[in-house]
Amino acid sequence: MKSTQESFPSNREQNLETKLDNLSAYEMVNYYFDLAADKLNIPQEYRFAMKGTYRELRVQLLLRMDNGELKEFIGYRVQHNASRGPYKGGIRYHKDVDLDEVRALASLMTWKNAIVDIPFGGAKGGISVKVRDLSQRELQGLTRIYTRKIDLCLGPHKDIPAPDVQTNATIMGWMMDEYSRRRGYTPACVTGKPIELGGSEGREQATGRGCVFVVQEACQDFGIDLKNATVVIQGFGNVGSNLALLLDEVGAKIIGISDLSGGVYDAEGIHIKKAIAHVKERGSLEGFLPNQRLTNEQILEAECDLLCPAALGGVITHKNAPNVKAKMIVEAANHPITPGGDLILNRRGIPIVPDILANAGGVTVSYFEWTQNLQQLHWEEDYVNQELHKKMTKAYRNVHAMSKKNNVPLRIGAFMLGLERVFNAMKSRGI
Ligand code: NAD
């Protein structure tokens, strides 16, 4: 039964939740930053330096389209903080990419890389573009122009991009080729590349796999039997589909999946390999189990043990958080829950495994890829997965310990761990 507080939040609480949900994406990240910095007593004079971004590039990309028209696209690369190592973060191709979101995602990368204790700072990039409207020739052309325009801040010891939403190994291969044309063969300039160009075994599945390792730990702590757990996953791209496949392999029952075309629900469990084959053939889940469709909104509110948003940001807010029925939420995507939604879920006692921990497997194997490239070595997949397991379980245990010690949710524990490490690095550099 719901508590009175849960059913009837006071007006003041409602106002706060609404106010928080009106913040921009970057302000939302900094809201959590402040909560963690307060707990750590980080001196005020350091806070602006830690919150702010180091460099922001906005570049005009002029592309000659297949029909002869000259079209303008806008690209970004934001470097947030490099106290712990070169800037590192993905490249997103999406119509909604803007400077504020790229800043937010760059900042999240700084804390994420510190939490899994890999020697990188945080960055993010992207192009505001509808990928579906481009031919393969146009997509490659746009990627090459973008790489040339941001080339001045890239490099294996400066800033190393990787795939994110609607970018993949093929696109990273083009980026590496474009960078290498000017500088000579430089595989370590991007990660998430095709294997034949120096990509790492296990990188494609790394974000989903890392997420499973963290889920296994969290389920033990929060009393969920993963082998018999029911799971709903929103988003069925790189992260969502691999997460579904790997959770299915460890015995969980995936009862709901979704993508841009909508959701599919089956209480008996969805055949994930068939769903993946369908998407490979048709490009989306459209037409898969046509009689068991739900909307994306309904998928998030479905009854389940684990809810894993694995698509875009801001999908669980103060508006739908009261309707979430999951026992635990795992943020496979970046910032899928707004601070207003987060407050409500915390009040309802639903544990949330935060993005900066849950989806750090991708950048962790990117670190392994970079390491292999610099040493001109190639690791076996079993070794990659074994090292990923070590990194992710250690990170989870450290975050859990920090949250227990300070009596804060896992998210604030994670921010505290990340902030503490970056703060110490800045001080050690004499800043
Ligand atoms: P992707 O482009 O491969 O897949 C995105 C999926 O989300 C697609 O299935 C798409 O149809 C679906 N989607 C988009 N809008 C949706 C909506 N409104 N409702 C439901 N589904 C929707 O992207 P990805 O690489 O899987 O990234 C997913 C999330 O994980 C992003 O937040 C990304 O930043 C984060 N992430 C990715 C990686 C990585 O290694 N790729 C690493 C860390 C974090």
PDB file of N, CA and C in Angstrom, residues 110-182:
ATOM      1  N   THR A 110      32.793  13.205 -17.115  1.00  0.00           N
ATOM      2  CA  THR A 110      33.876  13.456 -16.155  1.00  0.00           C
ATOM      3  C   THR A 110      33.670  12.611 -14.905  1.00  0.00           C
ATOM      4  N   TRP A 111      32.427  12.640 -14.382  1.00  0.00           N
ATOM      5  CA  TRP A 111      32.168  11.910 -13.120  1.00  0.00           C
ATOM      6  C   TRP A 111      32.174  10.411 -13.363  1.00  0.00           C
ATOM      7  N   LYS A 112      31.640   9.996 -14.515  1.00  0.00           N
ATOM      8  CA  LYS A 112      31.588   8.562 -14.851  1.00  0.00           C
ATOM      9  C   LYS A 112      32.989   7.959 -14.928  1.00  0.00           C
ATOM     10  N   ASN A 113      33.885   8.628 -15.652  1.00  0.00           N
ATOM     11  CA  ASN A 113      35.244   8.102 -15.820  1.00  0.00           C
ATOM     12  C   ASN A 113      35.985   8.038 -14.489  1.00  0.00           C
ATOM     13  N   ALA A 114      35.677   8.985 -13.612  1.00  0.00           N
ATOM     14  CA  ALA A 114      36.307   8.962 -12.281  1.00  0.00           C
ATOM     15  C   ALA A 114      35.742   7.811 -11.438  1.00  0.00           C
ATOM     16  N   ILE A 115      34.448   7.553 -11.568  1.00  0.00           N
ATOM     17  CA  ILE A 115      33.807   6.493 -10.768  1.00  0.00           C
ATOM     18  C   ILE A 115      34.385   5.118 -11.117  1.00  0.00           C
ATOM     19  N   VAL A 116      34.567   4.848 -12.410  1.00  0.00           N
ATOM     20  CA  VAL A 116      35.145   3.544 -12.788  1.00  0.00           C
ATOM     21  C   VAL A 116      36.675   3.593 -12.753  1.00  0.00           C
ATOM     22  N   ASP A 117      37.195   4.734 -12.361  1.00  0.00           N
ATOM     23  CA  ASP A 117      38.633   4.890 -12.134  1.00  0.00           C
ATOM     24  C   ASP A 117      39.465   4.576 -13.381  1.00  0.00           C
ATOM     25  N   ILE A 118      39.088   5.220 -14.493  1.00  0.00           N
ATOM     26  CA  ILE A 118      39.905   5.118 -15.700  1.00  0.00           C
ATOM     27  C   ILE A 118      40.518   6.499 -15.959  1.00  0.00           C
ATOM     28  N   PRO A 119      41.711   6.534 -16.587  1.00  0.00           N
ATOM     29  CA  PRO A 119      42.473   7.791 -16.620  1.00  0.00           C
ATOM     30  C   PRO A 119      42.021   8.768 -17.710  1.00  0.00           C
ATOM     31  N   PHE A 120      40.757   9.169 -17.628  1.00  0.00           N
ATOM     32  CA  PHE A 120      40.201  10.104 -18.610  1.00  0.00           C
ATOM     33  C   PHE A 120      39.425  11.213 -17.932  1.00  0.00           C
ATOM     34  N   GLY A 121      39.355  12.347 -18.625  1.00  0.00           N
ATOM     35  CA  GLY A 121      38.429  13.398 -18.254  1.00  0.00           C
ATOM     36  C   GLY A 121      37.154  13.217 -19.064  1.00  0.00           C
ATOM     37  N   GLY A 122      36.280  14.230 -19.018  1.00  0.00           N
ATOM     38  CA  GLY A 122      34.986  14.080 -19.678  1.00  0.00           C
ATOM     39  C   GLY A 122      34.792  15.020 -20.859  1.00  0.00           C
ATOM     40  N   ALA A 123      34.164  14.497 -21.915  1.00  0.00           N
ATOM     41  CA  ALA A 123      33.830  15.305 -23.095  1.00  0.00           C
ATOM     42  C   ALA A 123      32.600  14.701 -23.766  1.00  0.00           C
ATOM     43  N   LYS A 124      32.010  15.392 -24.673  1.00  0.00           N
ATOM     44  CA  LYS A 124      30.913  14.852 -25.480  1.00  0.00           C
ATOM     45  C   LYS A 124      30.814  15.674 -26.748  1.00  0.00           C
ATOM     46  N   GLY A 125      30.257  15.062 -27.796  1.00  0.00           N
ATOM     47  CA  GLY A 125      30.092  15.797 -29.035  1.00  0.00           C
ATOM     48  C   GLY A 125      28.841  15.346 -29.747  1.00  0.00           C
ATOM     49  N   GLY A 126      28.513  16.047 -30.808  1.00  0.00           N
ATOM     50  CA  GLY A 126      27.340  15.618 -31.556  1.00  0.00           C
ATOM     51  C   GLY A 126      27.036  16.538 -32.705  1.00  0.00           C
ATOM     52  N   ILE A 127      26.125  16.060 -33.546  1.00  0.00           N
ATOM     53  CA  ILE A 127      25.629  16.860 -34.665  1.00  0.00           C
ATOM     54  C   ILE A 127      24.105  16.844 -34.602  1.00  0.00           C
ATOM     55  N   SER A 128      23.526  18.020 -34.795  1.00  0.00           N
ATOM     56  CA  SER A 128      22.074  18.087 -34.858  1.00  0.00           C
ATOM     57  C   SER A 128      21.656  17.665 -36.269  1.00  0.00           C
ATOM     58  N   VAL A 129      21.167  16.437 -36.388  1.00  0.00           N
ATOM     59  CA  VAL A 129      20.865  15.876 -37.715  1.00  0.00           C
ATOM     60  C   VAL A 129      19.857  14.734 -37.580  1.00  0.00           C
ATOM     61  N   LYS A 130      18.993  14.599 -38.573  1.00  0.00           N
ATOM     62  CA  LYS A 130      18.099  13.441 -38.650  1.00  0.00           C
ATOM     63  C   LYS A 130      18.796  12.405 -39.508  1.00  0.00           C
ATOM     64  N   VAL A 131      19.408  11.407 -38.873  1.00  0.00           N
ATOM     65  CA  VAL A 131      20.241  10.442 -39.598  1.00  0.00           C
ATOM     66  C   VAL A 131      19.442   9.716 -40.678  1.00  0.00           C
ATOM     67  N   ARG A 132      18.173   9.438 -40.384  1.00  0.00           N
ATOM     68  CA  ARG A 132      17.338   8.698 -41.355  1.00  0.00           C
ATOM     69  C   ARG A 132      17.201   9.422 -42.687  1.00  0.00           C
ATOM     70  N   ASP A 133      17.375  10.754 -42.669  1.00  0.00           N
ATOM     71  CA  ASP A 133      17.210  11.519 -43.915  1.00  0.00           C
ATOM     72  C   ASP A 133      18.472  11.485 -44.782  1.00  0.00           C
ATOM     73  N   LEU A 134      19.575  10.920 -44.259  1.00  0.00           N
ATOM     74  CA  LEU A 134      20.845  10.940 -45.007  1.00  0.00           C
ATOM     75  C   LEU A 134      21.108   9.615 -45.710  1.00  0.00           C
ATOM     76  N   SER A 135      21.723   9.690 -46.881  1.00  0.00           N
ATOM     77  CA  SER A 135      22.212   8.468 -47.534  1.00  0.00           C
ATOM     78  C   SER A 135      23.539   8.098 -46.861  1.00  0.00           C
ATOM     79  N   GLN A 136      24.050   6.908 -47.157  1.00  0.00           N
ATOM     80  CA  GLN A 136      25.336   6.489 -46.581  1.00  0.00           C
ATOM     81  C   GLN A 136      26.458   7.432 -47.025  1.00  0.00           C
ATOM     82  N   ARG A 137      26.395   7.888 -48.283  1.00  0.00           N
ATOM     83  CA  ARG A 137      27.432   8.803 -48.777  1.00  0.00           C
ATOM     84  C   ARG A 137      27.382  10.125 -48.015  1.00  0.00           C
ATOM     85  N   GLU A 138      26.165  10.617 -47.794  1.00  0.00           N
ATOM     86  CA  GLU A 138      26.012  11.876 -47.063  1.00  0.00           C
ATOM     87  C   GLU A 138      26.468  11.718 -45.609  1.00  0.00           C
ATOM     88  N   LEU A 139      26.140  10.568 -44.995  1.00  0.00           N
ATOM     89  CA  LEU A 139      26.515  10.321 -43.591  1.00  0.00           C
ATOM     90  C   LEU A 139      28.040  10.290 -43.444  1.00  0.00           C
ATOM     91  N   GLN A 140      28.677   9.622 -44.406  1.00  0.00           N
ATOM     92  CA  GLN A 140      30.147   9.560 -44.352  1.00  0.00           C
ATOM     93  C   GLN A 140      30.750  10.955 -44.573  1.00  0.00           C
ATOM     94  N   GLY A 141      30.173  11.695 -45.545  1.00  0.00           N
ATOM     95  CA  GLY A 141      30.675  13.044 -45.841  1.00  0.00           C
ATOM     96  C   GLY A 141      30.542  13.950 -44.618  1.00  0.00           C
ATOM     97  N   LEU A 142      29.384  13.891 -43.966  1.00  0.00           N
ATOM     98  CA  LEU A 142      29.137  14.733 -42.795  1.00  0.00           C
ATOM     99  C   LEU A 142      30.121  14.383 -41.670  1.00  0.00           C
ATOM    100  N   THR A 143      30.353  13.086 -41.485  1.00  0.00           N
ATOM    101  CA  THR A 143      31.274  12.628 -40.429  1.00  0.00           C
ATOM    102  C   THR A 143      32.691  13.147 -40.704  1.00  0.00           C
ATOM    103  N   ARG A 144      33.092  13.109 -41.971  1.00  0.00           N
ATOM    104  CA  ARG A 144      34.452  13.556 -42.314  1.00  0.00           C
ATOM    105  C   ARG A 144      34.594  15.071 -42.128  1.00  0.00           C
ATOM    106  N   ILE A 145      33.551  15.834 -42.516  1.00  0.00           N
ATOM    107  CA  ILE A 145      33.620  17.290 -42.346  1.00  0.00           C
ATOM    108  C   ILE A 145      33.691  17.627 -40.850  1.00  0.00           C
ATOM    109  N   TYR A 146      32.846  16.946 -40.070  1.00  0.00           N
ATOM    110  CA  TYR A 146      32.818  17.178 -38.618  1.00  0.00           C
ATOM    111  C   TYR A 146      34.196  16.870 -38.001  1.00  0.00           C
ATOM    112  N   THR A 147      34.780  15.742 -38.406  1.00  0.00           N
ATOM    113  CA  THR A 147      36.095  15.351 -37.864  1.00  0.00           C
ATOM    114  C   THR A 147      37.139  16.420 -38.187  1.00  0.00           C
ATOM    115  N   ARG A 148      37.097  16.928 -39.425  1.00  0.00           N
ATOM    116  CA  ARG A 148      38.076  17.963 -39.819  1.00  0.00           C
ATOM    117  C   ARG A 148      37.872  19.238 -38.992  1.00  0.00           C
ATOM    118  N   LYS A 149      36.603  19.580 -38.767  1.00  0.00           N
ATOM    119  CA  LYS A 149      36.312  20.833 -38.059  1.00  0.00           C
ATOM    120  C   LYS A 149      36.707  20.782 -36.578  1.00  0.00           C
ATOM    121  N   ILE A 150      36.633  19.579 -35.963  1.00  0.00           N
ATOM    122  CA  ILE A 150      36.985  19.510 -34.525  1.00  0.00           C
ATOM    123  C   ILE A 150      38.381  18.924 -34.323  1.00  0.00           C
ATOM    124  N   ASP A 151      39.062  18.657 -35.448  1.00  0.00           N
ATOM    125  CA  ASP A 151      40.396  18.042 -35.426  1.00  0.00           C
ATOM    126  C   ASP A 151      41.365  18.776 -34.479  1.00  0.00           C
ATOM    127  N   LEU A 152      41.224  20.113 -34.383  1.00  0.00           N
ATOM    128  CA  LEU A 152      42.181  20.891 -33.576  1.00  0.00           C
ATOM    129  C   LEU A 152      42.190  20.490 -32.108  1.00  0.00           C
ATOM    130  N   CYS A 153      41.080  19.877 -31.638  1.00  0.00           N
ATOM    131  CA  CYS A 153      41.102  19.515 -30.206  1.00  0.00           C
ATOM    132  C   CYS A 153      41.182  18.013 -29.995  1.00  0.00           C
ATOM    133  N   LEU A 154      41.284  17.225 -31.077  1.00  0.00           N
ATOM    134  CA  LEU A 154      41.337  15.763 -30.926  1.00  0.00           C
ATOM    135  C   LEU A 154      42.772  15.247 -30.799  1.00  0.00           C
ATOM    136  N   GLY A 155      42.907  13.985 -30.448  1.00  0.00           N
ATOM    137  CA  GLY A 155      44.220  13.348 -30.390  1.00  0.00           C
ATOM    138  C   GLY A 155      44.251  12.305 -29.285  1.00  0.00           C
ATOM    139  N   PRO A 156      45.086  11.256 -29.446  1.00  0.00           N
ATOM    140  CA  PRO A 156      45.109  10.159 -28.474  1.00  0.00           C
ATOM    141  C   PRO A 156      45.465  10.598 -27.053  1.00  0.00           C
ATOM    142  N   HIS A 157      46.138  11.749 -26.925  1.00  0.00           N
ATOM    143  CA  HIS A 157      46.461  12.231 -25.579  1.00  0.00           C
ATOM    144  C   HIS A 157      45.744  13.530 -25.260  1.00  0.00           C
ATOM    145  N   LYS A 158      44.777  13.881 -26.137  1.00  0.00           N
ATOM    146  CA  LYS A 158      44.020  15.133 -25.925  1.00  0.00           C
ATOM    147  C   LYS A 158      42.536  14.854 -25.733  1.00  0.00           C
ATOM    148  N   ASP A 159      41.929  14.240 -26.708  1.00  0.00           N
ATOM    149  CA  ASP A 159      40.473  14.038 -26.671  1.00  0.00           C
ATOM    150  C   ASP A 159      40.135  12.888 -27.611  1.00  0.00           C
ATOM    151  N   ILE A 160      39.446  11.880 -27.079  1.00  0.00           N
ATOM    152  CA  ILE A 160      39.221  10.633 -27.827  1.00  0.00           C
ATOM    153  C   ILE A 160      37.718  10.336 -27.909  1.00  0.00           C
ATOM    154  N   PRO A 161      37.077  10.582 -29.065  1.00  0.00           N
ATOM    155  CA  PRO A 161      35.645  10.290 -29.210  1.00  0.00           C
ATOM    156  C   PRO A 161      35.324   8.787 -29.255  1.00  0.00           C
ATOM    157  N   ALA A 162      34.033   8.496 -29.167  1.00  0.00           N
ATOM    158  CA  ALA A 162      33.522   7.112 -29.194  1.00  0.00           C
ATOM    159  C   ALA A 162      32.074   7.161 -29.680  1.00  0.00           C
ATOM    160  N   PRO A 163      31.445   5.997 -29.913  1.00  0.00           N
ATOM    161  CA  PRO A 163      30.043   6.033 -30.388  1.00  0.00           C
ATOM    162  C   PRO A 163      29.059   6.384 -29.284  1.00  0.00           C
ATOM    163  N   ASP A 164      27.925   6.957 -29.666  1.00  0.00           N
ATOM    164  CA  ASP A 164      26.794   7.182 -28.758  1.00  0.00           C
ATOM    165  C   ASP A 164      25.527   6.995 -29.601  1.00  0.00           C
ATOM    166  N   VAL A 165      24.484   7.720 -29.294  1.00  0.00           N
ATOM    167  CA  VAL A 165      23.218   7.530 -29.995  1.00  0.00           C
ATOM    168  C   VAL A 165      23.379   7.767 -31.508  1.00  0.00           C
ATOM    169  N   GLN A 166      22.966   6.776 -32.280  1.00  0.00           N
ATOM    170  CA  GLN A 166      22.986   6.792 -33.754  1.00  0.00           C
ATOM    171  C   GLN A 166      24.372   6.964 -34.377  1.00  0.00           C
ATOM    172  N   THR A 167      25.394   6.653 -33.619  1.00  0.00           N
ATOM    173  CA  THR A 167      26.735   6.521 -34.209  1.00  0.00           C
ATOM    174  C   THR A 167      27.215   5.109 -33.853  1.00  0.00           C
ATOM    175  N   ASN A 168      28.139   4.585 -34.630  1.00  0.00           N
ATOM    176  CA  ASN A 168      28.527   3.184 -34.438  1.00  0.00           C
ATOM    177  C   ASN A 168      29.967   2.968 -34.911  1.00  0.00           C
ATOM    178  N   ALA A 169      30.368   1.689 -34.967  1.00  0.00           N
ATOM    179  CA  ALA A 169      31.749   1.353 -35.340  1.00  0.00           C
ATOM    180  C   ALA A 169      32.095   1.892 -36.735  1.00  0.00           C
ATOM    181  N   THR A 170      31.149   1.817 -37.665  1.00  0.00           N
ATOM    182  CA  THR A 170      31.424   2.295 -39.035  1.00  0.00           C
ATOM    183  C   THR A 170      31.796   3.777 -39.008  1.00  0.00           C
ATOM    184  N   ILE A 171      31.021   4.554 -38.263  1.00  0.00           N
ATOM    185  CA  ILE A 171      31.264   6.003 -38.180  1.00  0.00           C
ATOM    186  C   ILE A 171      32.611   6.274 -37.491  1.00  0.00           C
ATOM    187  N   MET A 172      32.934   5.475 -36.459  1.00  0.00           N
ATOM    188  CA  MET A 172      34.229   5.663 -35.786  1.00  0.00           C
ATOM    189  C   MET A 172      35.374   5.321 -36.744  1.00  0.00           C
ATOM    190  N   GLY A 173      35.160   4.342 -37.610  1.00  0.00           N
ATOM    191  CA  GLY A 173      36.174   3.983 -38.613  1.00  0.00           C
ATOM    192  C   GLY A 173      36.429   5.159 -39.551  1.00  0.00           C
ATOM    193  N   TRP A 174      35.361   5.836 -39.991  1.00  0.00           N
ATOM    194  CA  TRP A 174      35.518   7.007 -40.873  1.00  0.00           C
ATOM    195  C   TRP A 174      36.257   8.119 -40.132  1.00  0.00           C
ATOM    196  N   MET A 175      35.912   8.303 -38.839  1.00  0.00           N
ATOM    197  CA  MET A 175      36.587   9.370 -38.064  1.00  0.00           C
ATOM    198  C   MET A 175      38.081   9.074 -37.954  1.00  0.00           C
ATOM    199  N   MET A 176      38.396   7.798 -37.692  1.00  0.00           N
ATOM    200  CA  MET A 176      39.805   7.439 -37.554  1.00  0.00           C
ATOM    201  C   MET A 176      40.550   7.662 -38.867  1.00  0.00           C
ATOM    202  N   ASP A 177      39.909   7.289 -39.965  1.00  0.00           N
ATOM    203  CA  ASP A 177      40.539   7.450 -41.275  1.00  0.00           C
ATOM    204  C   ASP A 177      40.778   8.930 -41.574  1.00  0.00           C
ATOM    205  N   GLU A 178      39.776   9.769 -41.281  1.00  0.00           N
ATOM    206  CA  GLU A 178      39.897  11.197 -41.574  1.00  0.00           C
ATOM    207  C   GLU A 178      41.011  11.829 -40.734  1.00  0.00           C
ATOM    208  N   TYR A 179      41.059  11.464 -39.443  1.00  0.00           N
ATOM    209  CA  TYR A 179      42.102  12.004 -38.565  1.00  0.00           C
ATOM    210  C   TYR A 179      43.480  11.525 -39.040  1.00  0.00           C
ATOM    211  N   SER A 180      43.559  10.217 -39.406  1.00  0.00           N
ATOM    212  CA  SER A 180      44.847   9.619 -39.789  1.00  0.00           C
ATOM    213  C   SER A 180      45.373  10.161 -41.114  1.00  0.00           C
ATOM    214  N   ARG A 181      44.472  10.672 -41.979  1.00  0.00           N
ATOM    215  CA  ARG A 181      44.917  11.247 -43.263  1.00  0.00           C
ATOM    216  C   ARG A 181      45.896  12.387 -43.041  1.00  0.00           C
ATOM    217  N   ARG A 182      45.642  13.179 -41.996  1.00  0.00           N
ATOM    218  CA  ARG A 182      46.510  14.329 -41.739  1.00  0.00           C
ATOM    219  C   ARG A 182      47.677  13.987 -40.828  1.00  0.00           C
TER     220      ARG A 182
END
